[in-house]
Amino acid sequence: MQKRILGTSGLEVSAIGLGCMGMSHGYGPSGTKQEMIDLIRAAVDRGVTFFDTAEVYGPFTNEELVGEALAPLRDQVVIVTKFGFQFDSDGKQIGLSSRPEHIKQVADASLRRLGIDVIDLFYQHRVNPDVPIEEVAGAVKDLIQAGKVKHFGMSEAAAQTIRRAHAVQPVTAVQSEYSLWWRRPEAEVLPVLEELGIGFVPYSPLGKGFLTGKINENTEFSSNDIRQVIPRFTPEARKANAAVVELLQAIAQRKGATPAQVALAWLLAQKPWIVPIPGTRKPERLDENIGAVDVDLTPDDLSEIEQAASTLTVQGARYPDHLERMTGR
Ligand SMILES: NC(=O)c1ccc[n+]([C@@H]2O[C@H](COP(=O)([O-])OP(=O)(O)OC[C@H]3O[C@@H](n4cnc5c(N)ncnc54)[C@H](OP(=O)(O)O)[C@@H]3O)[C@@H](O)[C@H]2O)c1
């Protein structure tokens, strides 16, 4: 597996990571715990070294799963988690909190659940407008000095907020949604990351599964699948957005690849400091997604994709309003 370095930080990870969220959260029923542990370990076998979880996935259970799966392989992997939400005493998420003392409590709790003594990369999951970003960066700086965290990250932050945070504690990576059907980071965030030497980790790089071609207007989602409430996933929107998948299919056919692989290869081709983290619960899809590193998109392929994409308009918002409002701050 090829390796990449996130910005100028020196943090080296496999060119494709594994998003572990769906194993506990967001996409309906998963496999058994043992199947998920086997999947995570199979990923390490295949050279994946970059594993993404968060306090809020479950909540809490995904960190335990990832920690248990990676315990025997700890020295081979980079374990990433995220802070920034607040929970009531029943573990129900009730909003955002990035107060410095809260961040420090979350770090200790995440270390305990993951069963590790240092978090390799600790992202603020969403910017909390009630707490100046300098205080957040300062809290993570303290955690780094205390040896509990190695690298600082941010998720869905605005360019200006990234700049302010970076001035207090260098940011190693920003993780935000990015794929052929969600390209907002190109406008302001990617140029700032390039300027500051910060790596970029596209989440939902397969468009929450849509870009793989395995979802169409007839696909049914279970009641606890987040795609039930995403405007881009209404049956009408899925029908209208089939053109994006057709574009990927056409390139895939020519390359002897799959649409998922072309979607990931397109991200890898944007910048050498971009590391997508597709999520899957299925071993054969893990192999397929990892195979994207061998799909070489030529400059001609890339301009063909660009040209075709510029004629398409994606229907439907990527998040319902209350979730979209938490981004880009
Ligand atoms: N920072 C944030 O706010 C944030 C937000 C969302 C996600 N994330 C992170 O990013 C990771 C990835 O994002 P994501 O899971 O939302 O979306 P994604 O990786 O774009 O897509 C995941 C979906 O695609 C399906 N899938 C995966 N590979 C496939 C393939 N080769 N063929 C067909 N279907 C395939 C998966 O189903 P199966 O599992 O059934 O294979 C799942 O439903 C998450 O696991 C999480 O760690 C972060």
JSON list of C-alpha atoms in Angstrom, two decimals, residues 238-320:
[
{"chain": "A", "resi": 238, "resn": "ARG", "atom": "CA", "xyz": [-31.26, 9.84, -6.36]},
{"chain": "A", "resi": 239, "resn": "LYS", "atom": "CA", "xyz": [-32.93, 9.54, -9.74]},
{"chain": "A", "resi": 240, "resn": "ALA", "atom": "CA", "xyz": [-31.76, 12.98, -10.81]},
{"chain": "A", "resi": 241, "resn": "ASN", "atom": "CA", "xyz": [-28.23, 12.35, -9.52]},
{"chain": "A", "resi": 242, "resn": "ALA", "atom": "CA", "xyz": [-27.75, 9.10, -11.41]},
{"chain": "A", "resi": 243, "resn": "ALA", "atom": "CA", "xyz": [-25.88, 11.14, -14.04]},
{"chain": "A", "resi": 244, "resn": "VAL", "atom": "CA", "xyz": [-22.95, 11.58, -11.62]},
{"chain": "A", "resi": 245, "resn": "VAL", "atom": "CA", "xyz": [-22.67, 7.81, -11.24]},
{"chain": "A", "resi": 246, "resn": "GLU", "atom": "CA", "xyz": [-22.94, 7.33, -15.00]},
{"chain": "A", "resi": 247, "resn": "LEU", "atom": "CA", "xyz": [-19.95, 9.60, -15.44]},
{"chain": "A", "resi": 248, "resn": "LEU", "atom": "CA", "xyz": [-17.92, 7.48, -13.00]},
{"chain": "A", "resi": 249, "resn": "GLN", "atom": "CA", "xyz": [-19.15, 4.29, -14.64]},
{"chain": "A", "resi": 250, "resn": "ALA", "atom": "CA", "xyz": [-17.98, 5.40, -18.06]},
{"chain": "A", "resi": 251, "resn": "ILE", "atom": "CA", "xyz": [-14.46, 6.16, -16.83]},
{"chain": "A", "resi": 252, "resn": "ALA", "atom": "CA", "xyz": [-14.41, 3.00, -14.71]},
{"chain": "A", "resi": 253, "resn": "GLN", "atom": "CA", "xyz": [-15.27, 0.80, -17.66]},
{"chain": "A", "resi": 254, "resn": "ARG", "atom": "CA", "xyz": [-12.42, 2.21, -19.69]},
{"chain": "A", "resi": 255, "resn": "LYS", "atom": "CA", "xyz": [-9.94, 1.81, -16.83]},
{"chain": "A", "resi": 256, "resn": "GLY", "atom": "CA", "xyz": [-11.01, -1.71, -15.87]},
{"chain": "A", "resi": 257, "resn": "ALA", "atom": "CA", "xyz": [-12.00, -0.31, -12.49]},
{"chain": "A", "resi": 258, "resn": "THR", "atom": "CA", "xyz": [-15.20, 0.25, -10.51]},
{"chain": "A", "resi": 259, "resn": "PRO", "atom": "CA", "xyz": [-17.03, 3.56, -9.98]},
{"chain": "A", "resi": 260, "resn": "ALA", "atom": "CA", "xyz": [-16.00, 3.51, -6.28]},
{"chain": "A", "resi": 261, "resn": "GLN", "atom": "CA", "xyz": [-12.36, 3.15, -7.31]},
{"chain": "A", "resi": 262, "resn": "VAL", "atom": "CA", "xyz": [-12.60, 6.02, -9.78]},
{"chain": "A", "resi": 263, "resn": "ALA", "atom": "CA", "xyz": [-14.27, 8.21, -7.14]},
{"chain": "A", "resi": 264, "resn": "LEU", "atom": "CA", "xyz": [-11.37, 7.53, -4.75]},
{"chain": "A", "resi": 265, "resn": "ALA", "atom": "CA", "xyz": [-8.67, 7.78, -7.44]},
{"chain": "A", "resi": 266, "resn": "TRP", "atom": "CA", "xyz": [-10.07, 11.17, -8.42]},
{"chain": "A", "resi": 267, "resn": "LEU", "atom": "CA", "xyz": [-9.59, 12.38, -4.84]},
{"chain": "A", "resi": 268, "resn": "LEU", "atom": "CA", "xyz": [-6.05, 10.96, -4.67]},
{"chain": "A", "resi": 269, "resn": "ALA", "atom": "CA", "xyz": [-5.23, 12.75, -7.93]},
{"chain": "A", "resi": 270, "resn": "GLN", "atom": "CA", "xyz": [-6.22, 16.18, -6.60]},
{"chain": "A", "resi": 271, "resn": "LYS", "atom": "CA", "xyz": [-3.24, 16.64, -4.22]},
{"chain": "A", "resi": 272, "resn": "PRO", "atom": "CA", "xyz": [-0.48, 14.37, -2.87]},
{"chain": "A", "resi": 273, "resn": "TRP", "atom": "CA", "xyz": [-1.46, 15.35, 0.69]},
{"chain": "A", "resi": 274, "resn": "ILE", "atom": "CA", "xyz": [-5.07, 14.11, 0.38]},
{"chain": "A", "resi": 275, "resn": "VAL", "atom": "CA", "xyz": [-5.99, 10.84, 2.13]},
{"chain": "A", "resi": 276, "resn": "PRO", "atom": "CA", "xyz": [-9.58, 9.63, 1.73]},
{"chain": "A", "resi": 277, "resn": "ILE", "atom": "CA", "xyz": [-11.18, 7.42, 4.38]},
{"chain": "A", "resi": 278, "resn": "PRO", "atom": "CA", "xyz": [-13.95, 5.36, 2.75]},
{"chain": "A", "resi": 279, "resn": "GLY", "atom": "CA", "xyz": [-16.13, 3.47, 5.20]},
{"chain": "A", "resi": 280, "resn": "THR", "atom": "CA", "xyz": [-17.30, -0.09, 4.72]},
{"chain": "A", "resi": 281, "resn": "ARG", "atom": "CA", "xyz": [-18.48, -3.09, 6.73]},
{"chain": "A", "resi": 282, "resn": "LYS", "atom": "CA", "xyz": [-17.76, -5.61, 3.95]},
{"chain": "A", "resi": 283, "resn": "PRO", "atom": "CA", "xyz": [-14.40, -7.29, 3.28]},
{"chain": "A", "resi": 284, "resn": "GLU", "atom": "CA", "xyz": [-14.83, -7.38, -0.50]},
{"chain": "A", "resi": 285, "resn": "ARG", "atom": "CA", "xyz": [-15.56, -3.65, -0.54]},
{"chain": "A", "resi": 286, "resn": "LEU", "atom": "CA", "xyz": [-12.50, -3.00, 1.61]},
{"chain": "A", "resi": 287, "resn": "ASP", "atom": "CA", "xyz": [-10.40, -4.71, -1.08]},
{"chain": "A", "resi": 288, "resn": "GLU", "atom": "CA", "xyz": [-12.18, -2.83, -3.84]},
{"chain": "A", "resi": 289, "resn": "ASN", "atom": "CA", "xyz": [-11.64, 0.53, -2.16]},
{"chain": "A", "resi": 290, "resn": "ILE", "atom": "CA", "xyz": [-7.97, -0.13, -1.40]},
{"chain": "A", "resi": 291, "resn": "GLY", "atom": "CA", "xyz": [-7.57, -1.07, -5.08]},
{"chain": "A", "resi": 292, "resn": "ALA", "atom": "CA", "xyz": [-8.21, 2.57, -5.96]},
{"chain": "A", "resi": 293, "resn": "VAL", "atom": "CA", "xyz": [-4.54, 3.36, -5.30]},
{"chain": "A", "resi": 294, "resn": "ASP", "atom": "CA", "xyz": [-3.69, 1.40, -8.44]},
{"chain": "A", "resi": 295, "resn": "VAL", "atom": "CA", "xyz": [-6.13, 3.27, -10.67]},
{"chain": "A", "resi": 296, "resn": "ASP", "atom": "CA", "xyz": [-4.04, 5.85, -12.43]},
{"chain": "A", "resi": 297, "resn": "LEU", "atom": "CA", "xyz": [-6.11, 8.70, -13.80]},
{"chain": "A", "resi": 298, "resn": "THR", "atom": "CA", "xyz": [-4.20, 10.49, -16.58]},
{"chain": "A", "resi": 299, "resn": "PRO", "atom": "CA", "xyz": [-4.41, 14.25, -17.12]},
{"chain": "A", "resi": 300, "resn": "ASP", "atom": "CA", "xyz": [-6.78, 13.45, -20.02]},
{"chain": "A", "resi": 301, "resn": "ASP", "atom": "CA", "xyz": [-9.01, 11.33, -17.77]},
{"chain": "A", "resi": 302, "resn": "LEU", "atom": "CA", "xyz": [-9.06, 14.10, -15.17]},
{"chain": "A", "resi": 303, "resn": "SER", "atom": "CA", "xyz": [-9.98, 16.79, -17.65]},
{"chain": "A", "resi": 304, "resn": "GLU", "atom": "CA", "xyz": [-12.68, 14.57, -19.10]},
{"chain": "A", "resi": 305, "resn": "ILE", "atom": "CA", "xyz": [-14.14, 14.11, -15.60]},
{"chain": "A", "resi": 306, "resn": "GLU", "atom": "CA", "xyz": [-13.85, 17.84, -14.94]},
{"chain": "A", "resi": 307, "resn": "GLN", "atom": "CA", "xyz": [-15.54, 18.71, -18.19]},
{"chain": "A", "resi": 308, "resn": "ALA", "atom": "CA", "xyz": [-18.39, 16.24, -17.69]},
{"chain": "A", "resi": 309, "resn": "ALA", "atom": "CA", "xyz": [-18.84, 17.19, -14.03]},
{"chain": "A", "resi": 310, "resn": "SER", "atom": "CA", "xyz": [-19.14, 20.87, -14.94]},
{"chain": "A", "resi": 311, "resn": "THR", "atom": "CA", "xyz": [-22.27, 20.10, -16.94]},
{"chain": "A", "resi": 312, "resn": "LEU", "atom": "CA", "xyz": [-23.98, 18.34, -14.00]},
{"chain": "A", "resi": 313, "resn": "THR", "atom": "CA", "xyz": [-25.95, 19.91, -11.19]},
{"chain": "A", "resi": 314, "resn": "VAL", "atom": "CA", "xyz": [-26.33, 17.74, -8.11]},
{"chain": "A", "resi": 315, "resn": "GLN", "atom": "CA", "xyz": [-29.87, 17.75, -6.71]},
{"chain": "A", "resi": 316, "resn": "GLY", "atom": "CA", "xyz": [-30.55, 18.05, -2.98]},
{"chain": "A", "resi": 317, "resn": "ALA", "atom": "CA", "xyz": [-28.57, 19.28, 0.00]},
{"chain": "A", "resi": 318, "resn": "ARG", "atom": "CA", "xyz": [-25.84, 17.07, 1.46]},
{"chain": "A", "resi": 319, "resn": "TYR", "atom": "CA", "xyz": [-27.24, 17.52, 4.99]},
{"chain": "A", "resi": 320, "resn": "PRO", "atom": "CA", "xyz": [-30.52, 18.59, 6.55]}
]
